[in-house]
Amino acid sequence: MNLLDDWTASWLLWFPGSVSTFGAGQHDPAVLPFRLDAGRRAAVHVLLIEDDPSIADMYRMQLEHDGYRVSVASTGEVGFASVSGDGPDIVLLDLLLPDRSGFEVLRQINERLPGHPPVVILSNYGEPSMLDRGRSLGAVEYLVKSRVTPADVSGLIPSWIEQSRTEEHEDS
Amino acid sequence: MNLAATLVLDVTAAGFVALALAIAYRWYRDRGHAQGLLAISLIALGIVAALGRFQDQTHPNVVLSLVTIVAFIASAYLVLLFGNEFIPLGRRVRLAADVLLGVSILSSIVLVTVFQRGPQPVMTALGFEIVGAWAILIGLPIVRFWLASNSLPSVPKARLRFLSFGFAVLIAILVVDVVGGSALQSPGAIIITQLLALATVPLIYVSFAPPAILRRIWRMSEEKNVRAAMQDLLIFSPTRELMAERAVYWAVRLMGATAGFIVDADGKVMATSGIDAVEAAELRSSAGANPTGAAGSIVKAPLHLTEGEGSLAIIAGRFTPVFGTDEITQLNAYAVSVSAGLQRAAVTERMTALEKGKTQFLNLASHELRAPLTVIRGYVSMLKNGLFGDLNDRGHKASDVMEAKVSEMNELIEEMMDAARVEEGGLTLRLIECDLRDIVREAVDAASPQLDASHRIALDLPDRRIRVKVDPDRTRTIVTNLLTNALKYSPAGGEVRCQVRSSRSGVARVSVSDEGLGIARDDMATLFTRFGRIITPETEHLRGTGLVLFLSRQLARLQGGEIAVVSTPGAGSTFTLQLPVAGVAGPPLGTDRDGEWTTPHEDAVGDQRSAPMRR
């Protein structure tokens, strides 16, 4: 059964302000990154759409350490292709990409891939208008990169996935 | 003809001769001026008037008659030519006028040579022709003057109207005289028409050479406009160029000039009115001389600018008066205001550019700093978490310090970005109704990590909730800032008291008191300014951007609140955040922002004197 189909386009929104409970210890990274459904222990697949290699490498290091499978796309176009082709479980999306803005990528994902995996925006822009735009485009979370560590993000991934699944169940 | 009529005829003739002499004299003095044609015309008219009185009515002298009639026609033709100087006639009209002149001269020769010998109807027709030609030749330019005057500044307008009116009266008298014929030869009629003709003498003279007092009166209506425009000019002109454009426009209008220009301190033509920049550049170096070849004069007033001396010049045109001392004084006074205005515009321009640059720099620097900081912060945390292997004790210590410093830097960047946003007006708040006590509790939690053994925070909350409509995150930031500041500036330790209260008048207050260094009276002014850190021997080792209080107050104000301070040097300070209580239409907080603001007594702590605070 393809998990992608189970996702719906509506997500519970979780935004800064409510994120006062950061900490890697909150979720057990050794257990949660593994999908237990269907009896297979497949690593959760994180797609990182990020053009800055130093940031991408750093996140890959942390996420792989925590047991995730990580793929990195350095442009919006490759990113979109990976979302539709590789079927990641969650997408971490940068906004400043060499070929287009992350918002455009997100809009494209919304339009062409109904039931796509949850998308979390990771950006260096923290303007309220940007947050609003991210929210209106259905991002599960909008984080300012300099305010969080890879461990924070890694620790939150299971809850984002959980959250979108709960949404989906409530919907159906 | 009785004596009275003769006397009036003599006086009128003398009036026109005097007009001719006065104008000849003025013209002699200002030969460069373009009014030569008009002057000759009026001199010709004076000759007509004089010769008319010397002519023997019963046995006229042929030569004298001829000269009189030709001078008479010439006076009209010259007025036409004068009009042509600044409102050019069409080619056909000009040709028709020339033909009319030729026919009239021919008629006059015929009239004089066959005088009293030709048949009466022919003589009358020739007389009619001459007077008609005169009326047409003069009527054409004066109608055009009158029409053109509508769009002119008040001085040339009044002058053209006086000229038109004066000549119109002369035409009317002549036409009535000719049409009325012998019916108007009674002494009474002669007296009336001659007195009317005499009345045109001052009208015409004034239009030719208006006295200063009249020029000032004419200018008055213009000055009213100028005064109204002056405020606009000096206060609201956003750029120097725009300011100069307006200034030269009004200078030209006010002085009744035809053109003008302003030269900057570097010699560049900054603004022109009535001429183009190239012409102005040619005129720039010449002063007083008549540059265009046409009559006119230039008056220059110096503009004292910081970069050097510029000038404001106005140019007299073909029908503007030669500028007198009155105009020069006026222009100099006007130039002083213009100089001040240009200076102010320059300063404003520079300030705006600086301010914008600073904000842009802050914004850019902050964004650009975030990216590398993200990586440093991430790797430090990974290092600390043992992702790259276990650290020894010293390594742990080092990574702890690095982590602390990185988050310190992060906070500074956030502050800088917020400050830049506050100044751009780009900071948006999410106002939610909440309990102020919760916000303060969270703020105390956030400030607690900075506590050391010597400090203590005493929190004093009321039992009842205090409802405020604020941005909770921003408000928490303000209170945290006040707490951290209190800790930072009480190096000897001690208690930091945080008290929350609300008054019945609808004002909620969070006051944070310390027992620290306090703030000297003189330093109060810089306390809340951007980057306004107070550096004293006790505080110079402390780090900070000086943005915290600036930002806190801006944030408070954006939420309808205010931050005030009372302090006694050496004994401590109390910072009070005031916020409007939700749902209570309380009085406006503080006073107006530029006024003096004193903390209400209920907030004063102990025996500390209340320090008035100015922005």
Short mmCIF file of N, CA, C and O in Angstrom, two decimals, chain B residues 286-367:
data_model
loop_
_atom_site.label_atom_id
_atom_site.label_comp_id
_atom_site.label_asym_id
_atom_site.label_seq_id
_atom_site.Cartn_x
_atom_site.Cartn_y
_atom_site.Cartn_z
N SER B 286 27.44 86.09 -17.42
CA SER B 286 27.22 87.52 -17.65
C SER B 286 26.22 88.05 -16.65
O SER B 286 25.22 87.43 -16.36
N ALA B 287 26.51 89.21 -16.11
CA ALA B 287 25.56 89.81 -15.18
C ALA B 287 25.25 91.22 -15.65
O ALA B 287 26.15 91.97 -16.03
N GLY B 288 24.01 91.56 -15.66
CA GLY B 288 23.62 92.92 -15.99
C GLY B 288 23.60 93.18 -17.49
O GLY B 288 22.70 93.83 -17.98
N ALA B 289 24.56 92.65 -18.20
CA ALA B 289 24.61 92.91 -19.63
C ALA B 289 23.40 92.28 -20.31
O ALA B 289 22.75 91.42 -19.76
N ASN B 290 23.15 92.73 -21.48
CA ASN B 290 22.02 92.21 -22.20
C ASN B 290 22.49 91.11 -23.12
O ASN B 290 23.09 91.37 -24.15
N PRO B 291 22.26 89.89 -22.78
CA PRO B 291 22.88 88.79 -23.47
C PRO B 291 22.17 88.35 -24.74
O PRO B 291 22.81 87.96 -25.70
N THR B 292 20.87 88.41 -24.76
CA THR B 292 20.18 87.80 -25.90
C THR B 292 20.11 88.74 -27.08
O THR B 292 19.68 88.34 -28.15
N GLY B 293 20.52 89.96 -26.88
CA GLY B 293 20.42 90.90 -27.99
C GLY B 293 19.13 91.67 -27.87
O GLY B 293 19.09 92.87 -28.10
N ALA B 294 18.08 91.00 -27.46
CA ALA B 294 16.84 91.71 -27.20
C ALA B 294 17.05 92.51 -25.93
O ALA B 294 17.94 92.22 -25.14
N ALA B 295 16.22 93.47 -25.74
CA ALA B 295 16.40 94.28 -24.54
C ALA B 295 16.06 93.45 -23.31
O ALA B 295 15.31 92.50 -23.37
N GLY B 296 16.61 93.82 -22.22
CA GLY B 296 16.34 93.07 -20.99
C GLY B 296 17.48 93.29 -20.05
O GLY B 296 18.52 93.82 -20.41
N SER B 297 17.31 92.87 -18.81
CA SER B 297 18.42 92.96 -17.90
C SER B 297 18.34 91.81 -16.92
O SER B 297 17.30 91.21 -16.75
N ILE B 298 19.47 91.47 -16.34
CA ILE B 298 19.52 90.36 -15.41
C ILE B 298 19.83 90.90 -14.03
O ILE B 298 20.69 91.76 -13.88
N VAL B 299 19.11 90.38 -13.05
CA VAL B 299 19.46 90.69 -11.68
C VAL B 299 19.81 89.38 -11.01
O VAL B 299 19.09 88.40 -11.14
N LYS B 300 20.95 89.39 -10.34
CA LYS B 300 21.37 88.17 -9.66
C LYS B 300 21.42 88.41 -8.16
O LYS B 300 21.89 89.44 -7.70
N ALA B 301 20.92 87.42 -7.44
CA ALA B 301 21.05 87.48 -5.98
C ALA B 301 21.87 86.28 -5.55
O ALA B 301 21.67 85.18 -6.08
N PRO B 302 22.80 86.47 -4.63
CA PRO B 302 23.65 85.35 -4.25
C PRO B 302 22.88 84.36 -3.37
O PRO B 302 22.01 84.75 -2.59
N LEU B 303 23.18 83.08 -3.52
CA LEU B 303 22.64 82.06 -2.64
C LEU B 303 23.81 81.53 -1.82
O LEU B 303 24.75 80.97 -2.37
N HIS B 304 23.74 81.73 -0.53
CA HIS B 304 24.85 81.28 0.31
C HIS B 304 24.63 79.84 0.72
O HIS B 304 23.83 79.55 1.60
N LEU B 305 25.32 78.93 0.07
CA LEU B 305 25.17 77.50 0.35
C LEU B 305 26.45 77.01 1.02
O LEU B 305 27.50 77.63 0.87
N THR B 306 26.34 75.89 1.71
CA THR B 306 27.52 75.39 2.42
C THR B 306 28.65 75.05 1.47
O THR B 306 29.82 75.19 1.80
N GLU B 307 28.29 74.61 0.26
CA GLU B 307 29.34 74.20 -0.68
C GLU B 307 29.97 75.39 -1.37
O GLU B 307 30.95 75.27 -2.08
N GLY B 308 29.37 76.57 -1.21
CA GLY B 308 29.90 77.74 -1.88
C GLY B 308 28.75 78.66 -2.23
O GLY B 308 27.66 78.52 -1.68
N GLU B 309 29.01 79.58 -3.15
CA GLU B 309 27.96 80.52 -3.47
C GLU B 309 27.31 80.20 -4.80
O GLU B 309 27.97 80.04 -5.81
N GLY B 310 26.01 80.09 -4.78
CA GLY B 310 25.25 79.93 -6.00
C GLY B 310 24.56 81.24 -6.29
O GLY B 310 24.85 82.25 -5.66
N SER B 311 23.66 81.23 -7.27
CA SER B 311 22.93 82.48 -7.50
C SER B 311 21.55 82.21 -8.03
O SER B 311 21.27 81.19 -8.66
N LEU B 312 20.69 83.16 -7.73
CA LEU B 312 19.33 83.15 -8.25
C LEU B 312 19.24 84.36 -9.17
O LEU B 312 19.52 85.49 -8.74
N ALA B 313 18.94 84.14 -10.44
CA ALA B 313 18.92 85.24 -11.38
C ALA B 313 17.54 85.37 -12.00
O ALA B 313 16.87 84.36 -12.26
N ILE B 314 17.10 86.61 -12.19
CA ILE B 314 15.87 86.80 -12.96
C ILE B 314 16.18 87.73 -14.12
O ILE B 314 17.06 88.59 -14.06
N ILE B 315 15.47 87.48 -15.19
CA ILE B 315 15.77 88.17 -16.44
C ILE B 315 14.57 89.01 -16.84
O ILE B 315 13.44 88.51 -16.87
N ALA B 316 14.83 90.27 -17.14
CA ALA B 316 13.75 91.13 -17.62
C ALA B 316 13.54 90.85 -19.09
O ALA B 316 14.49 90.64 -19.83
N GLY B 317 12.31 90.82 -19.50
CA GLY B 317 12.02 90.55 -20.90
C GLY B 317 11.75 91.83 -21.64
O GLY B 317 12.12 92.92 -21.19
N ARG B 318 11.07 91.72 -22.76
CA ARG B 318 10.84 92.89 -23.60
C ARG B 318 9.90 93.86 -22.94
O ARG B 318 9.94 95.05 -23.20
N PHE B 319 9.01 93.36 -22.15
CA PHE B 319 8.07 94.28 -21.54
C PHE B 319 8.07 94.16 -20.02
O PHE B 319 7.08 94.32 -19.37
N THR B 320 9.21 93.83 -19.47
CA THR B 320 9.29 93.88 -18.01
C THR B 320 10.03 95.15 -17.66
O THR B 320 10.84 95.63 -18.44
N PRO B 321 9.77 95.69 -16.51
CA PRO B 321 10.43 96.94 -16.15
C PRO B 321 11.90 96.68 -15.94
O PRO B 321 12.31 95.58 -15.62
N VAL B 322 12.68 97.69 -16.16
CA VAL B 322 14.07 97.58 -15.76
C VAL B 322 14.02 97.47 -14.25
O VAL B 322 13.31 98.22 -13.58
N PHE B 323 14.70 96.46 -13.69
CA PHE B 323 14.53 96.22 -12.27
C PHE B 323 15.14 97.35 -11.46
O PHE B 323 16.26 97.77 -11.72
N GLY B 324 14.42 97.78 -10.46
CA GLY B 324 14.91 98.85 -9.61
C GLY B 324 15.46 98.30 -8.31
O GLY B 324 15.51 97.09 -8.10
N THR B 325 15.88 99.20 -7.44
CA THR B 325 16.44 98.77 -6.16
C THR B 325 15.41 97.98 -5.37
O THR B 325 15.76 97.08 -4.61
N ASP B 326 14.14 98.33 -5.57
CA ASP B 326 13.08 97.63 -4.86
C ASP B 326 13.10 96.13 -5.18
O ASP B 326 13.08 95.28 -4.30
N GLU B 327 13.19 95.84 -6.48
CA GLU B 327 13.21 94.45 -6.89
C GLU B 327 14.48 93.74 -6.39
O GLU B 327 14.45 92.58 -6.00
N ILE B 328 15.58 94.48 -6.43
CA ILE B 328 16.85 93.86 -6.02
C ILE B 328 16.80 93.50 -4.54
O ILE B 328 17.19 92.40 -4.14
N THR B 329 16.26 94.44 -3.73
CA THR B 329 16.13 94.16 -2.30
C THR B 329 15.23 92.95 -2.07
O THR B 329 15.55 92.03 -1.31
N GLN B 330 14.10 92.97 -2.76
CA GLN B 330 13.14 91.85 -2.65
C GLN B 330 13.79 90.53 -3.03
O GLN B 330 13.64 89.53 -2.34
N LEU B 331 14.51 90.55 -4.14
CA LEU B 331 15.11 89.32 -4.63
C LEU B 331 16.17 88.81 -3.65
O LEU B 331 16.26 87.61 -3.40
N ASN B 332 16.92 89.74 -3.07
CA ASN B 332 17.94 89.32 -2.10
C ASN B 332 17.30 88.69 -0.87
O ASN B 332 17.77 87.67 -0.37
N ALA B 333 16.19 89.29 -0.41
CA ALA B 333 15.49 88.74 0.76
C ALA B 333 14.96 87.35 0.42
O ALA B 333 15.07 86.40 1.20
N TYR B 334 14.39 87.26 -0.78
CA TYR B 334 13.84 85.98 -1.23
C TYR B 334 14.96 84.93 -1.33
O TYR B 334 14.80 83.78 -0.94
N ALA B 335 16.13 85.39 -1.83
CA ALA B 335 17.25 84.47 -2.01
C ALA B 335 17.74 83.90 -0.68
O ALA B 335 18.18 82.75 -0.61
N VAL B 336 17.63 84.69 0.38
CA VAL B 336 18.04 84.20 1.70
C VAL B 336 17.17 83.01 2.10
O VAL B 336 17.66 81.96 2.52
N SER B 337 15.85 83.16 1.89
CA SER B 337 14.94 82.06 2.21
C SER B 337 15.23 80.84 1.33
O SER B 337 15.21 79.70 1.79
N VAL B 338 15.48 81.12 0.06
CA VAL B 338 15.75 80.01 -0.86
C VAL B 338 17.02 79.28 -0.45
O VAL B 338 17.07 78.05 -0.46
N SER B 339 18.04 80.04 -0.07
CA SER B 339 19.29 79.40 0.39
C SER B 339 19.00 78.47 1.55
O SER B 339 19.44 77.32 1.57
N ALA B 340 18.24 78.99 2.52
CA ALA B 340 17.91 78.18 3.70
C ALA B 340 17.16 76.94 3.29
O ALA B 340 17.45 75.83 3.76
N GLY B 341 16.21 77.12 2.38
CA GLY B 341 15.42 75.99 1.91
C GLY B 341 16.27 74.94 1.21
O GLY B 341 16.12 73.74 1.44
N LEU B 342 17.18 75.42 0.36
CA LEU B 342 18.05 74.49 -0.37
C LEU B 342 18.94 73.73 0.61
O LEU B 342 19.18 72.53 0.45
N GLN B 343 19.42 74.45 1.61
CA GLN B 343 20.27 73.79 2.62
C GLN B 343 19.48 72.68 3.31
O GLN B 343 19.97 71.58 3.48
N ARG B 344 18.25 73.05 3.70
CA ARG B 344 17.44 72.08 4.42
C ARG B 344 17.15 70.86 3.55
O ARG B 344 17.25 69.72 3.99
N ALA B 345 16.82 71.12 2.27
CA ALA B 345 16.52 70.01 1.37
C ALA B 345 17.74 69.11 1.24
O ALA B 345 17.62 67.88 1.23
N ALA B 346 18.92 69.73 1.17
CA ALA B 346 20.15 68.94 1.03
C ALA B 346 20.37 68.07 2.26
O ALA B 346 20.71 66.89 2.16
N VAL B 347 20.15 68.68 3.43
CA VAL B 347 20.35 67.93 4.66
C VAL B 347 19.36 66.77 4.74
O VAL B 347 19.71 65.65 5.07
N THR B 348 18.10 67.07 4.40
CA THR B 348 17.08 66.03 4.45
C THR B 348 17.43 64.90 3.49
O THR B 348 17.32 63.72 3.84
N GLU B 349 17.85 65.28 2.28
CA GLU B 349 18.21 64.26 1.31
C GLU B 349 19.32 63.35 1.85
O GLU B 349 19.25 62.13 1.75
N ARG B 350 20.32 64.01 2.43
CA ARG B 350 21.45 63.25 2.93
C ARG B 350 21.01 62.33 4.08
O ARG B 350 21.39 61.18 4.15
N MET B 351 20.17 62.89 4.96
CA MET B 351 19.69 62.12 6.11
C MET B 351 18.89 60.91 5.64
O MET B 351 19.06 59.79 6.15
N THR B 352 18.00 61.15 4.67
CA THR B 352 17.16 60.07 4.20
C THR B 352 18.02 58.97 3.61
O THR B 352 17.80 57.77 3.87
N ALA B 353 19.02 59.39 2.82
CA ALA B 353 19.89 58.40 2.19
C ALA B 353 20.65 57.61 3.25
O ALA B 353 20.74 56.37 3.18
N LEU B 354 21.16 58.33 4.24
CA LEU B 354 21.91 57.67 5.31
C LEU B 354 21.04 56.69 6.07
O LEU B 354 21.42 55.54 6.31
N GLU B 355 19.87 57.18 6.40
CA GLU B 355 18.93 56.38 7.19
C GLU B 355 18.57 55.11 6.42
O GLU B 355 18.56 54.02 6.96
N LYS B 356 18.30 55.30 5.14
CA LYS B 356 17.92 54.17 4.31
C LYS B 356 19.07 53.19 4.19
O LYS B 356 18.90 51.98 4.31
N GLY B 357 20.26 53.77 3.98
CA GLY B 357 21.43 52.92 3.84
C GLY B 357 21.69 52.12 5.10
O GLY B 357 22.02 50.94 5.05
N LYS B 358 21.49 52.77 6.22
CA LYS B 358 21.75 52.11 7.49
C LYS B 358 20.77 50.95 7.70
O LYS B 358 21.17 49.85 8.08
N THR B 359 19.51 51.22 7.40
CA THR B 359 18.50 50.18 7.55
C THR B 359 18.78 49.02 6.61
O THR B 359 18.72 47.85 7.00
N GLN B 360 19.13 49.38 5.36
CA GLN B 360 19.43 48.33 4.39
C GLN B 360 20.63 47.51 4.83
O GLN B 360 20.63 46.29 4.73
N PHE B 361 21.62 48.22 5.35
CA PHE B 361 22.82 47.53 5.79
C PHE B 361 22.48 46.57 6.93
O PHE B 361 22.90 45.40 6.92
N LEU B 362 21.70 47.08 7.88
CA LEU B 362 21.31 46.24 9.01
C LEU B 362 20.61 44.98 8.53
O LEU B 362 20.90 43.87 8.97
N ASN B 363 19.68 45.19 7.61
CA ASN B 363 18.89 44.08 7.11
C ASN B 363 19.74 43.06 6.39
O ASN B 363 19.67 41.86 6.64
N LEU B 364 20.57 43.59 5.50
CA LEU B 364 21.41 42.72 4.69
C LEU B 364 22.40 41.97 5.57
O LEU B 364 22.55 40.74 5.50
N ALA B 365 23.06 42.75 6.44
CA ALA B 365 24.06 42.15 7.31
C ALA B 365 23.43 41.03 8.13
O ALA B 365 24.00 39.95 8.27
N SER B 366 22.24 41.30 8.62
CA SER B 366 21.61 40.30 9.46
C SER B 366 21.28 39.03 8.69
O SER B 366 21.53 37.93 9.14
N HIS B 367 20.73 39.23 7.48
CA HIS B 367 20.39 38.05 6.69
C HIS B 367 21.63 37.26 6.31
O HIS B 367 21.67 36.04 6.37
#
